[in-house]
mmCIF file of C-alpha atoms in Angstrom:
data_model
loop_
_atom_site.group_PDB
_atom_site.id
_atom_site.type_symbol
_atom_site.label_atom_id
_atom_site.label_comp_id
_atom_site.label_asym_id
_atom_site.label_seq_id
_atom_site.Cartn_x
_atom_site.Cartn_y
_atom_site.Cartn_z
ATOM 1 C CA UNK A 1 -5.324 -29.239 -75.165
ATOM 2 C CA UNK A 2 -6.349 -32.891 -74.847
ATOM 3 C CA UNK A 3 -7.586 -33.645 -71.322
ATOM 4 C CA UNK A 4 -8.638 -36.973 -69.854
ATOM 5 C CA UNK A 5 -11.489 -36.457 -67.409
ATOM 6 C CA UNK A 6 -11.783 -39.277 -64.872
ATOM 7 C CA UNK A 7 -15.182 -39.526 -63.226
ATOM 8 C CA UNK A 8 -16.860 -38.119 -66.309
ATOM 9 C CA UNK A 9 -20.318 -39.375 -65.331
ATOM 10 C CA UNK A 10 -20.354 -37.792 -61.856
ATOM 11 C CA UNK A 11 -21.689 -34.367 -60.911
ATOM 12 C CA UNK A 12 -18.307 -32.634 -61.110
ATOM 13 C CA UNK A 13 -17.314 -34.539 -64.236
ATOM 14 C CA UNK A 14 -20.468 -33.486 -66.038
ATOM 15 C CA UNK A 15 -20.005 -29.863 -64.961
ATOM 16 C CA UNK A 16 -16.398 -29.953 -66.182
ATOM 17 C CA UNK A 17 -17.444 -31.333 -69.559
ATOM 18 C CA UNK A 18 -20.210 -28.747 -69.950
ATOM 19 C CA UNK A 19 -17.812 -25.907 -69.146
ATOM 20 C CA UNK A 20 -14.681 -26.980 -71.026
ATOM 21 C CA UNK A 21 -15.915 -29.012 -74.014
ATOM 22 C CA UNK A 22 -15.556 -26.082 -76.410
ATOM 23 C CA UNK A 23 -12.125 -25.022 -75.113
ATOM 24 C CA UNK A 24 -10.393 -28.401 -74.973
ATOM 25 C CA UNK A 25 -10.586 -31.863 -76.435
ATOM 26 C CA UNK A 26 -11.957 -34.009 -73.627
ATOM 27 C CA UNK A 27 -11.606 -37.763 -73.303
ATOM 28 C CA UNK A 28 -14.209 -39.210 -70.971
ATOM 29 C CA UNK A 29 -12.899 -41.934 -68.706
ATOM 30 C CA UNK A 30 -15.488 -44.445 -67.415
ATOM 31 C CA UNK A 31 -17.410 -43.934 -70.627
ATOM 32 C CA UNK A 32 -18.034 -47.359 -72.188
ATOM 33 C CA UNK A 33 -15.436 -48.950 -69.940
ATOM 34 C CA UNK A 34 -12.512 -46.879 -71.150
ATOM 35 C CA UNK A 35 -9.544 -46.769 -68.767
ATOM 36 C CA UNK A 36 -7.005 -43.996 -68.261
ATOM 37 C CA UNK A 37 -4.217 -46.441 -69.108
ATOM 38 C CA UNK A 38 -5.745 -46.825 -72.579
ATOM 39 C CA UNK A 39 -5.240 -43.153 -73.448
ATOM 40 C CA UNK A 40 -2.502 -41.881 -71.122
ATOM 41 C CA UNK A 41 0.060 -41.536 -73.919
ATOM 42 C CA UNK A 42 -2.363 -39.483 -76.004
ATOM 43 C CA UNK A 43 -3.331 -36.774 -73.496
ATOM 44 C CA UNK A 44 -1.725 -33.546 -72.282
ATOM 45 C CA UNK A 45 -3.378 -33.494 -68.862
ATOM 46 C CA UNK A 46 -5.563 -35.516 -66.499
ATOM 47 C CA UNK A 47 -8.362 -34.156 -64.315
ATOM 48 C CA UNK A 48 -9.749 -36.554 -61.725
ATOM 49 C CA UNK A 49 -13.082 -36.395 -59.884
ATOM 50 C CA UNK A 50 -13.313 -40.019 -58.762
ATOM 51 C CA UNK A 51 -12.555 -41.323 -55.251
ATOM 52 C CA UNK A 52 -9.336 -41.618 -53.299
ATOM 53 C CA UNK A 53 -8.290 -45.133 -54.378
ATOM 54 C CA UNK A 54 -8.725 -44.778 -58.159
ATOM 55 C CA UNK A 55 -7.577 -41.145 -58.038
ATOM 56 C CA UNK A 56 -4.309 -42.171 -56.404
ATOM 57 C CA UNK A 57 -3.765 -44.867 -59.035
ATOM 58 C CA UNK A 58 -4.557 -42.399 -61.799
ATOM 59 C CA UNK A 59 -2.119 -39.886 -60.313
ATOM 60 C CA UNK A 60 0.733 -42.400 -60.181
ATOM 61 C CA UNK A 61 0.011 -43.437 -63.775
ATOM 62 C CA UNK A 62 -0.119 -39.845 -65.023
ATOM 63 C CA UNK A 63 2.991 -38.655 -63.180
ATOM 64 C CA UNK A 64 5.125 -41.629 -64.259
ATOM 65 C CA UNK A 65 4.186 -40.698 -67.833
ATOM 66 C CA UNK A 66 5.036 -37.037 -67.087
ATOM 67 C CA UNK A 67 1.433 -35.967 -67.573
ATOM 68 C CA UNK A 68 0.239 -33.262 -65.134
ATOM 69 C CA UNK A 69 -2.845 -34.085 -63.087
ATOM 70 C CA UNK A 70 -5.438 -32.081 -61.170
ATOM 71 C CA UNK A 71 -7.262 -34.040 -58.469
ATOM 72 C CA UNK A 72 -10.536 -32.805 -57.026
ATOM 73 C CA UNK A 73 -11.245 -35.526 -54.494
ATOM 74 C CA UNK A 74 -10.405 -36.256 -50.875
ATOM 75 C CA UNK A 75 -9.433 -39.124 -48.625
ATOM 76 C CA UNK A 76 -5.717 -39.404 -49.386
ATOM 77 C CA UNK A 77 -3.506 -40.554 -46.531
ATOM 78 C CA UNK A 78 -0.390 -38.603 -45.565
ATOM 79 C CA UNK A 79 1.659 -41.508 -46.943
ATOM 80 C CA UNK A 80 -0.094 -41.309 -50.317
ATOM 81 C CA UNK A 81 0.438 -37.554 -50.490
ATOM 82 C CA UNK A 82 4.110 -38.002 -49.706
ATOM 83 C CA UNK A 83 4.450 -40.613 -52.460
ATOM 84 C CA UNK A 84 2.792 -38.300 -54.977
ATOM 85 C CA UNK A 85 5.077 -35.494 -53.854
ATOM 86 C CA UNK A 86 8.165 -37.648 -54.402
ATOM 87 C CA UNK A 87 7.020 -38.918 -57.807
ATOM 88 C CA UNK A 88 6.025 -35.425 -58.909
ATOM 89 C CA UNK A 89 9.445 -34.020 -57.999
ATOM 90 C CA UNK A 90 11.312 -36.919 -59.579
ATOM 91 C CA UNK A 91 9.356 -36.678 -62.844
ATOM 92 C CA UNK A 92 9.288 -32.840 -62.701
ATOM 93 C CA UNK A 93 5.555 -32.954 -63.383
ATOM 94 C CA UNK A 94 2.778 -30.990 -61.734
ATOM 95 C CA UNK A 95 0.282 -32.629 -59.399
ATOM 96 C CA UNK A 96 -2.441 -30.477 -57.856
ATOM 97 C CA UNK A 97 -4.755 -31.706 -55.091
ATOM 98 C CA UNK A 98 -7.737 -29.723 -53.818
ATOM 99 C CA UNK A 99 -10.877 -30.619 -51.899
ATOM 100 C CA UNK A 100 -12.784 -27.590 -53.159
ATOM 101 C CA UNK A 101 -12.163 -25.333 -56.159
ATOM 102 C CA UNK A 102 -14.776 -22.647 -55.485
ATOM 103 C CA UNK A 103 -13.430 -19.115 -55.173
ATOM 104 C CA UNK A 104 -15.415 -18.368 -52.012
ATOM 105 C CA UNK A 105 -14.185 -21.438 -50.148
ATOM 106 C CA UNK A 106 -10.590 -20.868 -51.222
ATOM 107 C CA UNK A 107 -10.811 -17.355 -49.768
ATOM 108 C CA UNK A 108 -12.287 -18.688 -46.515
ATOM 109 C CA UNK A 109 -9.526 -21.281 -46.190
ATOM 110 C CA UNK A 110 -6.825 -18.675 -46.705
ATOM 111 C CA UNK A 111 -8.241 -16.416 -43.992
ATOM 112 C CA UNK A 112 -10.112 -18.531 -41.461
ATOM 113 C CA UNK A 113 -7.108 -19.426 -39.319
ATOM 114 C CA UNK A 114 -6.395 -15.772 -38.584
ATOM 115 C CA UNK A 115 -9.938 -15.403 -37.248
ATOM 116 C CA UNK A 116 -10.355 -18.759 -35.521
ATOM 117 C CA UNK A 117 -7.529 -18.253 -33.022
ATOM 118 C CA UNK A 118 -9.692 -15.718 -31.181
ATOM 119 C CA UNK A 119 -12.572 -18.163 -30.638
ATOM 120 C CA UNK A 120 -12.716 -21.076 -28.242
ATOM 121 C CA UNK A 121 -15.935 -22.730 -29.425
ATOM 122 C CA UNK A 122 -16.105 -23.562 -33.121
ATOM 123 C CA UNK A 123 -18.230 -25.972 -35.099
ATOM 124 C CA UNK A 124 -18.903 -26.720 -38.746
ATOM 125 C CA UNK A 125 -22.252 -27.694 -40.240
ATOM 126 C CA UNK A 126 -22.040 -29.051 -43.772
ATOM 127 C CA UNK A 127 -24.936 -30.000 -46.021
ATOM 128 C CA UNK A 128 -24.735 -32.009 -49.249
ATOM 129 C CA UNK A 129 -27.032 -33.990 -51.485
ATOM 130 C CA UNK A 130 -28.175 -37.330 -50.101
ATOM 131 C CA UNK A 131 -26.173 -39.159 -52.787
ATOM 132 C CA UNK A 132 -22.847 -37.940 -51.395
ATOM 133 C CA UNK A 133 -21.154 -41.015 -49.947
ATOM 134 C CA UNK A 134 -18.419 -39.560 -47.755
ATOM 135 C CA UNK A 135 -19.042 -37.575 -44.596
ATOM 136 C CA UNK A 136 -17.841 -35.355 -43.147
ATOM 137 C CA UNK A 137 -17.008 -33.631 -46.408
ATOM 138 C CA UNK A 138 -13.386 -33.227 -47.429
ATOM 139 C CA UNK A 139 -13.857 -29.467 -47.317
ATOM 140 C CA UNK A 140 -15.009 -29.630 -43.684
ATOM 141 C CA UNK A 141 -12.060 -31.800 -42.719
ATOM 142 C CA UNK A 142 -9.621 -29.423 -44.392
ATOM 143 C CA UNK A 143 -11.224 -26.458 -42.576
ATOM 144 C CA UNK A 144 -10.782 -28.341 -39.311
ATOM 145 C CA UNK A 145 -7.091 -28.920 -40.060
ATOM 146 C CA UNK A 146 -6.549 -25.292 -41.030
ATOM 147 C CA UNK A 147 -8.134 -23.975 -37.842
ATOM 148 C CA UNK A 148 -6.087 -26.420 -35.736
ATOM 149 C CA UNK A 149 -8.965 -27.285 -33.434
ATOM 150 C CA UNK A 150 -8.657 -31.091 -33.088
ATOM 151 C CA UNK A 151 -11.915 -31.466 -31.141
ATOM 152 C CA UNK A 152 -13.922 -29.220 -33.438
ATOM 153 C CA UNK A 153 -17.278 -30.938 -34.145
ATOM 154 C CA UNK A 154 -18.527 -31.384 -37.697
ATOM 155 C CA UNK A 155 -22.245 -31.911 -38.251
ATOM 156 C CA UNK A 156 -23.016 -33.565 -41.592
ATOM 157 C CA UNK A 157 -26.448 -33.243 -43.178
ATOM 158 C CA UNK A 158 -27.549 -35.150 -46.277
ATOM 159 C CA UNK A 159 -30.716 -33.938 -47.974
ATOM 160 C CA UNK A 160 -32.358 -34.005 -51.375
ATOM 161 C CA UNK A 161 -30.935 -30.562 -52.086
ATOM 162 C CA UNK A 162 -28.713 -29.497 -54.979
ATOM 163 C CA UNK A 163 -26.974 -26.755 -52.998
ATOM 164 C CA UNK A 164 -23.772 -27.428 -51.053
ATOM 165 C CA UNK A 165 -23.468 -25.513 -47.784
ATOM 166 C CA UNK A 166 -20.678 -25.109 -45.255
ATOM 167 C CA UNK A 167 -21.439 -23.041 -42.162
ATOM 168 C CA UNK A 168 -18.671 -22.193 -39.697
ATOM 169 C CA UNK A 169 -19.839 -20.945 -36.305
ATOM 170 C CA UNK A 170 -17.194 -19.269 -34.132
ATOM 171 C CA UNK A 171 -18.186 -18.354 -30.598
ATOM 172 C CA UNK A 172 -16.696 -16.857 -27.444
ATOM 173 C CA UNK A 173 -18.065 -15.021 -24.428
ATOM 174 C CA UNK A 174 -18.021 -11.695 -26.241
ATOM 175 C CA UNK A 175 -19.187 -12.359 -29.773
ATOM 176 C CA UNK A 176 -20.243 -14.850 -32.391
ATOM 177 C CA UNK A 177 -19.253 -15.009 -36.040
ATOM 178 C CA UNK A 178 -21.100 -17.139 -38.579
ATOM 179 C CA UNK A 179 -19.600 -17.741 -42.014
ATOM 180 C CA UNK A 180 -21.729 -19.572 -44.559
ATOM 181 C CA UNK A 181 -20.628 -20.623 -48.005
ATOM 182 C CA UNK A 182 -23.226 -21.875 -50.491
ATOM 183 C CA UNK A 183 -22.468 -23.455 -53.837
ATOM 184 C CA UNK A 184 -25.590 -23.036 -55.938
ATOM 185 C CA UNK A 185 -24.266 -24.770 -59.052
ATOM 186 C CA UNK A 186 -21.281 -27.055 -59.804
ATOM 187 C CA UNK A 187 -20.122 -24.399 -62.278
ATOM 188 C CA UNK A 188 -18.915 -22.446 -59.216
ATOM 189 C CA UNK A 189 -15.829 -24.675 -59.222
ATOM 190 C CA UNK A 190 -14.936 -24.061 -62.850
ATOM 191 C CA UNK A 191 -13.469 -20.536 -62.689
ATOM 192 C CA UNK A 192 -10.637 -21.610 -60.397
ATOM 193 C CA UNK A 193 -10.192 -24.781 -62.437
ATOM 194 C CA UNK A 194 -9.564 -22.623 -65.504
ATOM 195 C CA UNK A 195 -6.608 -21.051 -63.698
ATOM 196 C CA UNK A 196 -5.355 -24.456 -62.563
ATOM 197 C CA UNK A 197 -5.430 -25.792 -66.120
ATOM 198 C CA UNK A 198 -3.426 -22.798 -67.315
ATOM 199 C CA UNK A 199 -0.777 -22.988 -64.580
ATOM 200 C CA UNK A 200 -0.195 -26.699 -63.974
ATOM 201 C CA UNK A 201 1.767 -27.352 -67.200
ATOM 202 C CA UNK A 202 4.459 -24.998 -65.833
ATOM 203 C CA UNK A 203 4.518 -26.717 -62.437
ATOM 204 C CA UNK A 204 7.157 -29.307 -61.590
ATOM 205 C CA UNK A 205 6.040 -30.436 -58.141
ATOM 206 C CA UNK A 206 3.129 -31.420 -55.909
ATOM 207 C CA UNK A 207 0.852 -28.814 -54.393
ATOM 208 C CA UNK A 208 -2.135 -29.261 -52.113
ATOM 209 C CA UNK A 209 -4.747 -26.575 -51.698
ATOM 210 C CA UNK A 210 -6.183 -27.173 -48.252
#
């Protein structure tokens, strides 16, 4: 399969290339000024690890050419998501949006709401490398939405550390639960991405993994 990888020089882009270069033919976008528009008619799929503005533009371009796209960035407005949903349905082309592809975090997101309703005091502490521009992290914001605690505080820490950590502390008068998820290497995101790459060609709509 020929895949255009947008954000090929970033941490996630490099990890994607290292993991998938032997399985697929990868076209690196941002390499030597190449644009997605230059190759969109040649590729079978687009994977995007840029930022919200270019990722949205890439998604519109891919979907209008009926090319499925996987987006691993955050910051989309509800209006942008709705537009992508409408375009995806109209073009019958898959569009997948996720703030975090690690297996551990996906499991936490699927189960945390069931636990959080029993706790009044909840906070999230997230730690990323100092080079990460956005804070709070998209993963923390999605956890906050899932748990439906609008005043839930998020503490963002930026250090010269390669590990990514999300700690959820749930507290009430009777007990405390602490859930910590640590990503030791960017390759942690690749296993779930393998499944996404296999399934998205059969998709005909927009899906967001909170």
